[in-house]
Short mmCIF file of C-alpha atoms in Angstrom, two decimals:
data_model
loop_
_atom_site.label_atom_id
_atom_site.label_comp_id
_atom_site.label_asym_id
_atom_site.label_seq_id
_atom_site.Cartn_x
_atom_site.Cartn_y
_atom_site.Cartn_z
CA UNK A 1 -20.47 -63.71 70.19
CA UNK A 2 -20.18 -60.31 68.25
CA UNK A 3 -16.91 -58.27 68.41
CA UNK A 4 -15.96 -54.74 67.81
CA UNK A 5 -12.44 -53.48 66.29
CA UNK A 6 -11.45 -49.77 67.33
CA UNK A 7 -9.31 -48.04 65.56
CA UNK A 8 -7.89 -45.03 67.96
CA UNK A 9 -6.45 -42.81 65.84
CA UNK A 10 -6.63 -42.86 62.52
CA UNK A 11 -3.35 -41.80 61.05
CA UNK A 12 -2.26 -39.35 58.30
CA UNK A 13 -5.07 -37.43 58.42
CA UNK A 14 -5.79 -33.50 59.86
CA UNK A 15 -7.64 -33.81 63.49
CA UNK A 16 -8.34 -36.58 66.00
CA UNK A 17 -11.02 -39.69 65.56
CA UNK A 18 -11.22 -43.29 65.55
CA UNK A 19 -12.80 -45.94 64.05
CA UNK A 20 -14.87 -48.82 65.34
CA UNK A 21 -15.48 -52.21 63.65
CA UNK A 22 -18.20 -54.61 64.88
CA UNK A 23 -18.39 -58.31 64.37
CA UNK A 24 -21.48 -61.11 64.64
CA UNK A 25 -21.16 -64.33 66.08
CA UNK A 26 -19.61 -65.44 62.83
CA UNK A 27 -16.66 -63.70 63.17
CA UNK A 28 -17.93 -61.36 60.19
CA UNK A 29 -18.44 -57.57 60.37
CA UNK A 30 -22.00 -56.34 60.85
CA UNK A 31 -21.71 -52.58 60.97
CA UNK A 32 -18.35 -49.84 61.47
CA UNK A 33 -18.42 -46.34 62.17
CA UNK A 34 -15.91 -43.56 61.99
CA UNK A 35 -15.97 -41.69 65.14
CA UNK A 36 -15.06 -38.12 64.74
CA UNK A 37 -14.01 -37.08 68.91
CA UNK A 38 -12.72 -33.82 68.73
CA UNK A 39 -14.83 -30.49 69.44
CA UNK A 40 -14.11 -26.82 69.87
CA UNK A 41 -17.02 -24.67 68.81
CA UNK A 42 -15.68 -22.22 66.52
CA UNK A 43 -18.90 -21.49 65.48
CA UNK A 44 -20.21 -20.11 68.97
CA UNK A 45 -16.93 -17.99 69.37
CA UNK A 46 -16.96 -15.66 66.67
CA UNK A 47 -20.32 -14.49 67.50
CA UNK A 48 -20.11 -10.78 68.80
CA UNK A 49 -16.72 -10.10 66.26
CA UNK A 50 -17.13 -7.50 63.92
CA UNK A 51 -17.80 -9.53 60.41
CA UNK A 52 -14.94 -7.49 58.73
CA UNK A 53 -12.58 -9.84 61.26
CA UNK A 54 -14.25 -13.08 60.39
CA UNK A 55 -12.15 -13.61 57.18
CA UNK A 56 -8.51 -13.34 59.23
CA UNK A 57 -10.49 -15.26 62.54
CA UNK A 58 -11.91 -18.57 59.97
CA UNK A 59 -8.54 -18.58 58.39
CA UNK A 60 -7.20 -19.83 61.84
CA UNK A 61 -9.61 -23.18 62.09
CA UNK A 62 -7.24 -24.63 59.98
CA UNK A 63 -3.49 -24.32 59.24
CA UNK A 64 -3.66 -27.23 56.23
CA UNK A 65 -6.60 -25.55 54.08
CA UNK A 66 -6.76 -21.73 55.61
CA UNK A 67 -6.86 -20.15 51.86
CA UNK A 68 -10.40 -22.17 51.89
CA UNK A 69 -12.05 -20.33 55.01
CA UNK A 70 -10.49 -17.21 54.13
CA UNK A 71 -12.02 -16.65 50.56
CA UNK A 72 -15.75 -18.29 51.85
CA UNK A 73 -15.59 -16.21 54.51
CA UNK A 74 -14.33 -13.02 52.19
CA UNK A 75 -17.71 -14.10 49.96
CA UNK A 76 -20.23 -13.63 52.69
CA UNK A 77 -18.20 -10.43 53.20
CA UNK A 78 -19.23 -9.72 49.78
CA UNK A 79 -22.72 -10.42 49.93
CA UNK A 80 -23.25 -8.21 53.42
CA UNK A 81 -21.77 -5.00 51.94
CA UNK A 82 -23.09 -5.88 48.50
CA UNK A 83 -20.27 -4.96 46.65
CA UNK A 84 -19.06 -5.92 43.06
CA UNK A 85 -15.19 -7.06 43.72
CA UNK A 86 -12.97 -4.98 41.27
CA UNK A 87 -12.26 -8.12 38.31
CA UNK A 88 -8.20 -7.98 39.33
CA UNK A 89 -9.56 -9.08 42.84
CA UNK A 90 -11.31 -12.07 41.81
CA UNK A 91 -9.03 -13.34 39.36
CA UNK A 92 -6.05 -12.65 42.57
CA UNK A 93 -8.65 -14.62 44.83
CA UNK A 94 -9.30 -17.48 42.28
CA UNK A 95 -4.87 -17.59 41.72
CA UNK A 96 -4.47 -17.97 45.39
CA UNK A 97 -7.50 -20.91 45.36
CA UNK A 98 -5.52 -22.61 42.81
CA UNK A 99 -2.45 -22.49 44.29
CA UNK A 100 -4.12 -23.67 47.77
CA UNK A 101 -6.01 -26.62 45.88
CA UNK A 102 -2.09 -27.32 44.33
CA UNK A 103 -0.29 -27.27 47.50
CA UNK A 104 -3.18 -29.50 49.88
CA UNK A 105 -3.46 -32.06 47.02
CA UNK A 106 -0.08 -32.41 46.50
CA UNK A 107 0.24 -32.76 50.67
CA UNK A 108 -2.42 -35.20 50.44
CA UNK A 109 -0.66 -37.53 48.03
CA UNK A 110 2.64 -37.74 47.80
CA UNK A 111 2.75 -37.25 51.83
CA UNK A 112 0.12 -39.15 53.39
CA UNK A 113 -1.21 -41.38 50.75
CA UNK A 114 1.69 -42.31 48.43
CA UNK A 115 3.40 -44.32 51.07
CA UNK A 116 0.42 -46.97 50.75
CA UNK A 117 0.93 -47.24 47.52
CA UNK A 118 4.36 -47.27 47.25
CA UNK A 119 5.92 -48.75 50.06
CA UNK A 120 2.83 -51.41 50.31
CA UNK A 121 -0.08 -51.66 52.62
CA UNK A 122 1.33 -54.18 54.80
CA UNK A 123 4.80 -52.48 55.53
CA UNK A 124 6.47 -51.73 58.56
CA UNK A 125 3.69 -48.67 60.01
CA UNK A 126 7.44 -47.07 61.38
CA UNK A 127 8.76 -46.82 57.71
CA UNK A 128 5.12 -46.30 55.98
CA UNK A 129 5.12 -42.53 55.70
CA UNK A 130 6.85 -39.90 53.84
CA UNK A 131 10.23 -40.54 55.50
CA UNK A 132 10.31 -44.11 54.45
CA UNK A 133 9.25 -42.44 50.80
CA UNK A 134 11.84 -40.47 50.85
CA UNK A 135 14.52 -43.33 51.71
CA UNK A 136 12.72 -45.40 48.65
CA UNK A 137 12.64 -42.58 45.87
CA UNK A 138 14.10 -39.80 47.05
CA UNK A 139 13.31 -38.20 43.49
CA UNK A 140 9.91 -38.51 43.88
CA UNK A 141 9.59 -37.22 47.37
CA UNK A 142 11.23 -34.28 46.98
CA UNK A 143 9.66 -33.63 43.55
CA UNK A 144 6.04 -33.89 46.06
CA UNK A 145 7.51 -31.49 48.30
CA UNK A 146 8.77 -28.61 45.47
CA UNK A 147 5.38 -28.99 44.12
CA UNK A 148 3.57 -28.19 47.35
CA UNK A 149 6.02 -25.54 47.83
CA UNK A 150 5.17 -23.62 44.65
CA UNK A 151 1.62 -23.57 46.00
CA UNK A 152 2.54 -22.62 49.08
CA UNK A 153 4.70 -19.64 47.37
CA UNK A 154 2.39 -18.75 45.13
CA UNK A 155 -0.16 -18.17 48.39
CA UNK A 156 2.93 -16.29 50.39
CA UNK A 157 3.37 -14.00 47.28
CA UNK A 158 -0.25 -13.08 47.60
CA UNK A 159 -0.94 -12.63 51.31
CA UNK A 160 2.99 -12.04 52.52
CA UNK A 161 2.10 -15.37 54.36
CA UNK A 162 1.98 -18.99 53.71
CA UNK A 163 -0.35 -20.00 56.36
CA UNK A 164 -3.44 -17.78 57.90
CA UNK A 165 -2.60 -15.27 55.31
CA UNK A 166 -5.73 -11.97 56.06
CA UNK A 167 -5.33 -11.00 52.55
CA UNK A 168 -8.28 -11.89 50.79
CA UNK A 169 -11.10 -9.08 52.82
CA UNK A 170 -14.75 -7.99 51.95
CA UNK A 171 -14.79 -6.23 48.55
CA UNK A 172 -11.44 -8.20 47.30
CA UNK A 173 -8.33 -8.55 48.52
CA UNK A 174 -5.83 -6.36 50.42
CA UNK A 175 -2.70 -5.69 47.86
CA UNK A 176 -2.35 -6.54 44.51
CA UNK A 177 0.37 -8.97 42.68
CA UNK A 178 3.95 -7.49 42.26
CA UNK A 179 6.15 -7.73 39.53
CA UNK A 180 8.33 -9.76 40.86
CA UNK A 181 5.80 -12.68 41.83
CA UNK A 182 4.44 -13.09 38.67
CA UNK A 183 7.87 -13.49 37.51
CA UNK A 184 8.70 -16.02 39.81
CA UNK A 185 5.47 -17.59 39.36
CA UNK A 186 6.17 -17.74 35.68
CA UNK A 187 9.27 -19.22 36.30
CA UNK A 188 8.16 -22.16 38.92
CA UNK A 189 5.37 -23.18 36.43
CA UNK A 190 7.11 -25.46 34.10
CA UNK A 191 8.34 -27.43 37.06
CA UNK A 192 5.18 -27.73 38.60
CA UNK A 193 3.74 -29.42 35.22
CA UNK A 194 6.40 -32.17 35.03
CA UNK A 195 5.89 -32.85 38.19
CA UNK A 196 2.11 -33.04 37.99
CA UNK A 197 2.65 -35.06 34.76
CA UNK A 198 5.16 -37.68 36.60
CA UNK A 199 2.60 -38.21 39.32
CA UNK A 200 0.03 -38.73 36.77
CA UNK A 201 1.31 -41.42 34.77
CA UNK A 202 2.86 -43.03 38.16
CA UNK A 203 -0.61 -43.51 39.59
CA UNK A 204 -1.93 -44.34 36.13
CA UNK A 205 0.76 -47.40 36.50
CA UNK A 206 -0.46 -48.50 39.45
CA UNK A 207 -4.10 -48.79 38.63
CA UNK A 208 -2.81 -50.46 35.44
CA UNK A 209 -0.95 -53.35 38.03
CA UNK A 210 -1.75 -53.24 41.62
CA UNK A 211 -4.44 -51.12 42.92
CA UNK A 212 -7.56 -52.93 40.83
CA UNK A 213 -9.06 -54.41 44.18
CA UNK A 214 -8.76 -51.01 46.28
CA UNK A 215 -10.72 -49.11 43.52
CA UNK A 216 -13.03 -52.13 43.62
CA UNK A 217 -13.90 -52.19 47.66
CA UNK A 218 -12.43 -48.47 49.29
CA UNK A 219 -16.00 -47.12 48.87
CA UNK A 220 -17.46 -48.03 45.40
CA UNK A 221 -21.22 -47.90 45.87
CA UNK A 222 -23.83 -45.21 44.22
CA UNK A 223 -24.24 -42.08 45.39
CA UNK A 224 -25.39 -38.24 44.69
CA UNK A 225 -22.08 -35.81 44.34
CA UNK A 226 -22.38 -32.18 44.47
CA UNK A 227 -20.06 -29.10 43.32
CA UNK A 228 -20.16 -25.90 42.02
CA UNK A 229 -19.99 -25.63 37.87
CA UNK A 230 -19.61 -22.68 35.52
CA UNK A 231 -22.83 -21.22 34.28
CA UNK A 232 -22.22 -23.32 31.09
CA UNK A 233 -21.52 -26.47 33.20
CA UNK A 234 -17.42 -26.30 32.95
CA UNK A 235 -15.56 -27.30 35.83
CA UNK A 236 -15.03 -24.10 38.98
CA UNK A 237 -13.58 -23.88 42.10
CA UNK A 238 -14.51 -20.62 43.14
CA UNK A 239 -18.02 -19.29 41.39
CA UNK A 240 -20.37 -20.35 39.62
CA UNK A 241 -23.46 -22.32 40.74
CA UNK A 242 -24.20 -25.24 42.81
CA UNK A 243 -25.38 -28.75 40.49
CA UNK A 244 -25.81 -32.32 42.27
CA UNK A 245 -25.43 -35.09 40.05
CA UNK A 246 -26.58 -39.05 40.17
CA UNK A 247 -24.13 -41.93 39.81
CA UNK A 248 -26.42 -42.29 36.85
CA UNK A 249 -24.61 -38.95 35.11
CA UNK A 250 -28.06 -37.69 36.11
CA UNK A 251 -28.58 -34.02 37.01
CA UNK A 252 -30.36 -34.36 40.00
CA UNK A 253 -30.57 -30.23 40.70
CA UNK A 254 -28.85 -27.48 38.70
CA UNK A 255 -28.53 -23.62 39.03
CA UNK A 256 -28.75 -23.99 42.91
CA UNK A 257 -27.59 -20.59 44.91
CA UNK A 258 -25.29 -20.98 48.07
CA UNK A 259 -28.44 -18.54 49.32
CA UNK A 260 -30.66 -21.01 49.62
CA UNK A 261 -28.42 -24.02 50.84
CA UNK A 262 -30.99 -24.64 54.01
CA UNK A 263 -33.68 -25.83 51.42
CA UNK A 264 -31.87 -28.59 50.09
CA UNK A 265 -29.04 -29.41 52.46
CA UNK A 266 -30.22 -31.16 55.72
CA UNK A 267 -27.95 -31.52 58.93
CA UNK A 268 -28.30 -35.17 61.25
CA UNK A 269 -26.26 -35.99 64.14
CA UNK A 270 -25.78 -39.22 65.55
CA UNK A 271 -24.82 -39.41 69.44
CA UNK A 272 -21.50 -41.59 68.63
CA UNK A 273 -19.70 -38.68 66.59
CA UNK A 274 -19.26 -34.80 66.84
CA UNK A 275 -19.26 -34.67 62.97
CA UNK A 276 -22.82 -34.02 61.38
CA UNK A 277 -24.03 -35.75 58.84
CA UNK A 278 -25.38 -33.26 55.93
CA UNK A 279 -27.51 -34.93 53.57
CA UNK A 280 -29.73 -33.76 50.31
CA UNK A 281 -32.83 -32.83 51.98
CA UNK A 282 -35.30 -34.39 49.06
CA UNK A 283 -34.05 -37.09 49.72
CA UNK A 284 -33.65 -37.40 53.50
CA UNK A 285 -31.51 -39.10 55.82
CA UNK A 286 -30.05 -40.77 55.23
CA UNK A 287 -30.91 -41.95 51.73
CA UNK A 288 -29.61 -38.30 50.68
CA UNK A 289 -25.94 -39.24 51.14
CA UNK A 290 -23.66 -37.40 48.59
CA UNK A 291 -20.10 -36.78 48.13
CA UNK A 292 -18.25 -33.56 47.61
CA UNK A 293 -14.59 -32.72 46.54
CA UNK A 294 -12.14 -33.27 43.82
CA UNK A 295 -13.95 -36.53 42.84
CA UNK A 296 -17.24 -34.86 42.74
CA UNK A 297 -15.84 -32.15 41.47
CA UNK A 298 -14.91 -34.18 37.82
CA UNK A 299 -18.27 -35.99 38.02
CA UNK A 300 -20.23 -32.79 38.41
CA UNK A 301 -18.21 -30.92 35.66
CA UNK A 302 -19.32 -31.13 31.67
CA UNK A 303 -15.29 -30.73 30.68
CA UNK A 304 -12.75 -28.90 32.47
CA UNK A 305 -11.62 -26.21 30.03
CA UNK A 306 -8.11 -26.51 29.86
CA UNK A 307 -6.32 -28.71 26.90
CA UNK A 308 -4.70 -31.26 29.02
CA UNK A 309 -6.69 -31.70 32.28
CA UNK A 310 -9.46 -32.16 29.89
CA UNK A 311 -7.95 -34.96 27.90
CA UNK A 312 -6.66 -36.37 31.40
CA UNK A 313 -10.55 -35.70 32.56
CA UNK A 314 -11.75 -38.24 29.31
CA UNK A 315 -8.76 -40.96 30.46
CA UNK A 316 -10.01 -40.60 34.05
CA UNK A 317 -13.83 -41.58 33.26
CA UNK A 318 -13.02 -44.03 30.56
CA UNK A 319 -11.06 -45.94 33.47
CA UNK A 320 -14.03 -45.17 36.08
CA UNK A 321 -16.45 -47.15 33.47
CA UNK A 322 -18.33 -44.06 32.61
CA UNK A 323 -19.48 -40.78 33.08
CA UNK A 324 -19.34 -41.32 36.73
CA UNK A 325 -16.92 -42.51 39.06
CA UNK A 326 -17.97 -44.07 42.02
CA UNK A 327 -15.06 -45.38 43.37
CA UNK A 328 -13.72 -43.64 46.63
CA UNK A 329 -10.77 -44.24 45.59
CA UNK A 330 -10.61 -42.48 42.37
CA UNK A 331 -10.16 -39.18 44.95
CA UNK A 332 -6.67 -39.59 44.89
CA UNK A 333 -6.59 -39.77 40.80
CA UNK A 334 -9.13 -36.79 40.67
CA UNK A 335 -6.75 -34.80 43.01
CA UNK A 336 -4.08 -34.83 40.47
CA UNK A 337 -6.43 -34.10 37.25
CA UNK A 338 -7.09 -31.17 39.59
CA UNK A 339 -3.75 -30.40 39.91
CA UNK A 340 -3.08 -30.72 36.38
CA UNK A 341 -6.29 -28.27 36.01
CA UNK A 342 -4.58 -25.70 38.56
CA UNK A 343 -1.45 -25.20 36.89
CA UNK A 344 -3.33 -24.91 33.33
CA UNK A 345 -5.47 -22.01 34.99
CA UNK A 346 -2.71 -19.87 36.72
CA UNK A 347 -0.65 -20.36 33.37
CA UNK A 348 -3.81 -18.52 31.53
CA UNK A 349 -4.14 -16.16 34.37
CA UNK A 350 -0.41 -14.98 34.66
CA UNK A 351 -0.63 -13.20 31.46
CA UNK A 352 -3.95 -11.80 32.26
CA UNK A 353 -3.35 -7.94 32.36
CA UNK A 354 -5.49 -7.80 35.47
CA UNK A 355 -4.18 -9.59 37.83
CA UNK A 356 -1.05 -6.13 38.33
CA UNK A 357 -3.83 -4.03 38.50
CA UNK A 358 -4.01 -1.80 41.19
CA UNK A 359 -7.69 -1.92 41.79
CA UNK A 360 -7.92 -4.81 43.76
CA UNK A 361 -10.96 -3.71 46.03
CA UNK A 362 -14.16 -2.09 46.31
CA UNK A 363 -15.00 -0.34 49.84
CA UNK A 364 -18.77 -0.07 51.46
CA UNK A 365 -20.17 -0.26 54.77
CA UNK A 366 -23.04 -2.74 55.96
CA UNK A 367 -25.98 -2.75 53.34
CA UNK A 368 -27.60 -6.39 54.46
CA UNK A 369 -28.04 -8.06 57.54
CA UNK A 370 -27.19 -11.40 56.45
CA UNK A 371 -24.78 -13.55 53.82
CA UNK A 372 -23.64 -16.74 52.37
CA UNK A 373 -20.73 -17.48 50.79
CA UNK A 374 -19.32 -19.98 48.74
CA UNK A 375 -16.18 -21.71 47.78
CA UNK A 376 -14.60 -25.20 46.63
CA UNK A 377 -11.62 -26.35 49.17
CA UNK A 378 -9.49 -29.18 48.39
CA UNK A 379 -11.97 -31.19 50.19
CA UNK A 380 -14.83 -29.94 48.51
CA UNK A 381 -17.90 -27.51 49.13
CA UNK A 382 -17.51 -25.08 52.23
CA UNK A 383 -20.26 -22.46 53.16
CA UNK A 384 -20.06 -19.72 55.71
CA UNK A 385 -23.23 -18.20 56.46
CA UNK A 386 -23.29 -15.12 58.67
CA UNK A 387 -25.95 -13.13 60.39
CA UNK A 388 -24.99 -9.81 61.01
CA UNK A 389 -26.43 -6.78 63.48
CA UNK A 390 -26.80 -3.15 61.80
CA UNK A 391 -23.21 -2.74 63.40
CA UNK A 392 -21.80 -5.85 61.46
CA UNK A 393 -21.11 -7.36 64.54
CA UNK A 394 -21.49 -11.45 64.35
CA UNK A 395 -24.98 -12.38 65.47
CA UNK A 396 -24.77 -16.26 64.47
CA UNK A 397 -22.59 -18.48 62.00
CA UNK A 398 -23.04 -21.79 60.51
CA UNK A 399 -20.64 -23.47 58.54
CA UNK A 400 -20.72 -26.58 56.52
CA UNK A 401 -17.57 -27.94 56.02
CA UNK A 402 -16.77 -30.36 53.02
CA UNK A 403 -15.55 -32.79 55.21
CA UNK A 404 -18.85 -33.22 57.00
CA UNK A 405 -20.57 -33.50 53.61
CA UNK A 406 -18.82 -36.59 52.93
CA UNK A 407 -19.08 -38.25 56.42
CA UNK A 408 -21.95 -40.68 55.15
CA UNK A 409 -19.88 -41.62 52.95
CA UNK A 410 -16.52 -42.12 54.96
CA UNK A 411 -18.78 -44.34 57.34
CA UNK A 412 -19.82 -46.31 54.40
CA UNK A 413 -16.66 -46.77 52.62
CA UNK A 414 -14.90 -47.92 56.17
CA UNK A 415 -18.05 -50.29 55.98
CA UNK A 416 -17.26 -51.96 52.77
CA UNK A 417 -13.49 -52.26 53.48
CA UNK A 418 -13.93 -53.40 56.19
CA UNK A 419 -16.30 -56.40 55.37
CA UNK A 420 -14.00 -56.76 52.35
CA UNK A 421 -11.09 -57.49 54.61
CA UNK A 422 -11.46 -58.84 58.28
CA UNK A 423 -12.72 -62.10 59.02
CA UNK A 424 -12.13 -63.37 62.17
CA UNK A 425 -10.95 -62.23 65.52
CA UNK A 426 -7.33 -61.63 64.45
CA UNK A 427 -6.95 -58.94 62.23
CA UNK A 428 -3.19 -58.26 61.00
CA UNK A 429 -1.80 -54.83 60.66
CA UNK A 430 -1.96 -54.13 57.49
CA UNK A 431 -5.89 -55.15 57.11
CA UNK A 432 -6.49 -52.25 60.10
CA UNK A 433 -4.14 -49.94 57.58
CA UNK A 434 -6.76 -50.65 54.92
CA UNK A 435 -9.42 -49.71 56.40
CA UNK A 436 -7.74 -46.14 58.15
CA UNK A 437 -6.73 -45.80 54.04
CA UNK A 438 -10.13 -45.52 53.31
CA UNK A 439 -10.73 -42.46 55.26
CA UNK A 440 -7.90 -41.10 54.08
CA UNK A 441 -9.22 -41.21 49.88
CA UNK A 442 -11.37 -38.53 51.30
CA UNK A 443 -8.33 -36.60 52.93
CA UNK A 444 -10.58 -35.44 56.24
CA UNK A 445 -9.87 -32.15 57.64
CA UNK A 446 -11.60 -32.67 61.09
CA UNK A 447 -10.27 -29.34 62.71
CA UNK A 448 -11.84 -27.90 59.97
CA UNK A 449 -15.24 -30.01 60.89
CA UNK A 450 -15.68 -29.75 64.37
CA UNK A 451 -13.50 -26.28 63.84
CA UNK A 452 -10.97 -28.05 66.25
CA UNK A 453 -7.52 -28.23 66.79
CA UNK A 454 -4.84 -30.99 66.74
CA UNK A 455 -2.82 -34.02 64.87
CA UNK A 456 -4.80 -36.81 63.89
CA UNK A 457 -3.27 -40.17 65.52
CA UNK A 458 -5.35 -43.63 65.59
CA UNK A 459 -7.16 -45.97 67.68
CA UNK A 460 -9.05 -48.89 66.58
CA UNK A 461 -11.34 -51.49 68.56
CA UNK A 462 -12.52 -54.76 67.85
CA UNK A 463 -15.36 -55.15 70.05
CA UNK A 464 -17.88 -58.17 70.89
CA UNK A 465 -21.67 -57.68 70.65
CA UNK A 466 -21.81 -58.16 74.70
CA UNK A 467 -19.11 -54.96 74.23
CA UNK A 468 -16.43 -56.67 75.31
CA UNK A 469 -13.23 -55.14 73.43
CA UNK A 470 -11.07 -58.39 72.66
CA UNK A 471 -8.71 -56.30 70.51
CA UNK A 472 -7.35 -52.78 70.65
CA UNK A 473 -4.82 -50.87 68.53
CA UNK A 474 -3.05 -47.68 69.04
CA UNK A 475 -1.16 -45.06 67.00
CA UNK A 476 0.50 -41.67 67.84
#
């Protein structure tokens, strides 16, 4: 008789959702699925506002990755007034990206993914977080913490705010940078490096000893990845173009606008989750699955362009086997080659006579009726797409968040773990852990997908093919 394990909620990640596991007759699993049961519509809501609010009103979907929504949204700005933003605005946008990409990956590791690896995937769930961390190496813990609180400070010096900052606006951004932050920000940067450096060669250690079998089974399985590249192919977080690449180290499309997202990016739902499920239209759905973020960031990317995240970006695909890794798990490596690539990029910018310019925007009134803007968040891709009366009031908005992106591929990934790991009706603790762990490679932001709000806690099923539920697990 087939079962089904539920996992209701899934822990240390952003939003609410749960994940069900389904077994044959055998005991073995046939199928899971990663339920995503939050919904709030933030879409439907903003229409009517007048589109110069919508930077300060998308910032608020989110309090973990607002800097993201806020510079997308800023971008479509752009493209409705068709404006060119003054160059000391985009370089203060792409410093604030940076510091927002710093401060999120260094949240996502050393806070909610670090305690797997360090404390061990079968320990005490009570102790298995970043309080138990901190008990086991206080060093490291608070070394995590002072690095997400330079990015953090670098955003506050920007925007006067850590969190739902309305700084960055349509045309560029509001104020410029003082004195005094750059000098602080000059200051903090060594710091940030070593610790960057120390988390590096930490993780390195662990794939060199105990973490072979996740890389081999927490989502390893071909794919298409997508990101935005440099016009000469270098890796970019904030312009650029759009380039989708095959596990192959194929270029499957290059040179692709944000403008014309709707012909190659395709949007399924499924009745059992209130997360789409974008796919590469060409391909269909759902043969078109692809991955976006930090790991299809460095797969997209010809080289980085800084001297040590590029040598780190060589180290990271000679251990992925190639060009290409395909390894879900190789997210948490590629967040701190990111990291690495952040610091690198603020050092050049800091001593970039721009960025204490005064001319930080470019004002104009409503010249088109509709826009798209792009912009990498830790998470990967995000679009905001606005149509726009002759008022600029809001007449519709889609967004595609990068968490969406990847939920074919979260669903698979919990899949293969899953198979990899339960057998049987009684599944221990630390196999369910597993499987929650490999949703959280992708570090989901599910307020920003179904533009909810919440904490994300855990529930997990195990449930018979008759639907009986013969085991059930909760988390808060």
């Amino acid at each position: 008789m087939s079962k089904t394990v539920i996992i209701d909620p899934v822990t240390r990640i952003e939003g609410h959702a749960k994940i069900s596991v389904y077994l044959d007759d055998a005991g073995e699993v046939e199928n899971a699925r990663f339920h995503v049961v939050e919904f709030r519509g933030f879409e439907k809501f903003c229409e009517g506002r007048p589109m110069f609010e919508m930077a300060g009103i998308t910032a608020r979907i989110c309090g973990i990755c607002p800097v993201s929504h806020l510079l997308a949204s800023a971008k479509t700005g752009d493209k409705i007034l068709a404006v060119q933003v003054p160059p000391a605005g985009e370089k203060l946008r792409r410093m604030m990206n940076l510091a927002q990409l710093t401060q999120s990956h260094a949240l996502s590791f050393f806070h909610l993914s670090s305690p797997d690896f360090l404390l061990g995937w079968d320990s005490d769930p009570a102790k298995r977080n970043v309080f138990g961390l901190m008990a086991a190496d206080p060093d490291l813990a608070r070394a995590g913490i002072r690095l997400r609180q330079f990015g953090q400070t670098v955003i506050e010096i920007l925007g006067a705010k850590k969190i739902h900052a309305a700084w960055a606006v349509p045309g560029g951004v509001r104020s410029p940078l003082s004195e005094d932050g750059r000098n602080w920000i000059i200051e903090r940067l060594p710091e940030a490096r070593q610790t960057t450096e120390l988390a590096i060669s930490l993780f390195k250690r662990l794939l060199d000893s105990e973490l072979a079998q996740e890389v081999d089974v927490f989502g390893k399985f071909p794919s298409l990845f997508m990101g935005l590249v440099a016009p000469d192919g270098t890796w970019e977080h904030y312009g650029g173009h759009l380039r989708f690449i095959d596990s192959n180290g194929e270029i499957v499309a290059d040179g692709l606008s944000e403008d014309d997202y709707q012909d190659f990016l395709g949007e399924a739902v499924e009745n059992w989750s209130y997360l789409k499920f974008p796919y590469y239209k060409p391909l269909g759905y759902p043969d078109g699955i692809y991955r976006v973020g930090p790991l299809a960031r460095l797969n997209v990317c010809d080289c980085i362009g800084t001297e040590d995240a590029d040598r780190e970006l060589i180290e990271f695909r000679h251990r992925a086997g190639g060009r290409v890794a395909t390894s879900s798990f190789f997210y948490h490596y590629a967040r701190l080659v990111e990291i690495m690539a952040c610091i690198e990029a603020i050092e050049q910018l800091i001593d970039d006579p721009d960025v204490v310019s005064k001319r930080v925007r470019s004002e104009a009134g409503i010249n088109c009726l509709e826009g798209v803007g792009v912009s990498e968040a830790p998470r990967g891709t995000l679009f905001h797409h606005y149509q726009v009366d002759e008022n600029g009031l809001i007449k519709k908005v889609n967004l595609i968040i990068a968490t969406g992106q990847n939920n074919l591929a979260m669903n698979k990934t919990v899949t293969q773990i899953a198979q990899h790991y339960i057998h049987g009706n009684e599944i221990p603790e630390g196999m369910l852990n597993r499987v929650e762990a490999g949703i959280r490679a992708y570090d989901p932001c599910l307020s920003c997908s179904t533009h909810a709000v919440g904490q994300m806690p855990l529930h997990i099923q195990l449930i018979q093919k008759d639907g009986t539920i013969i085991q059930e697990k909760y988390r808060n």
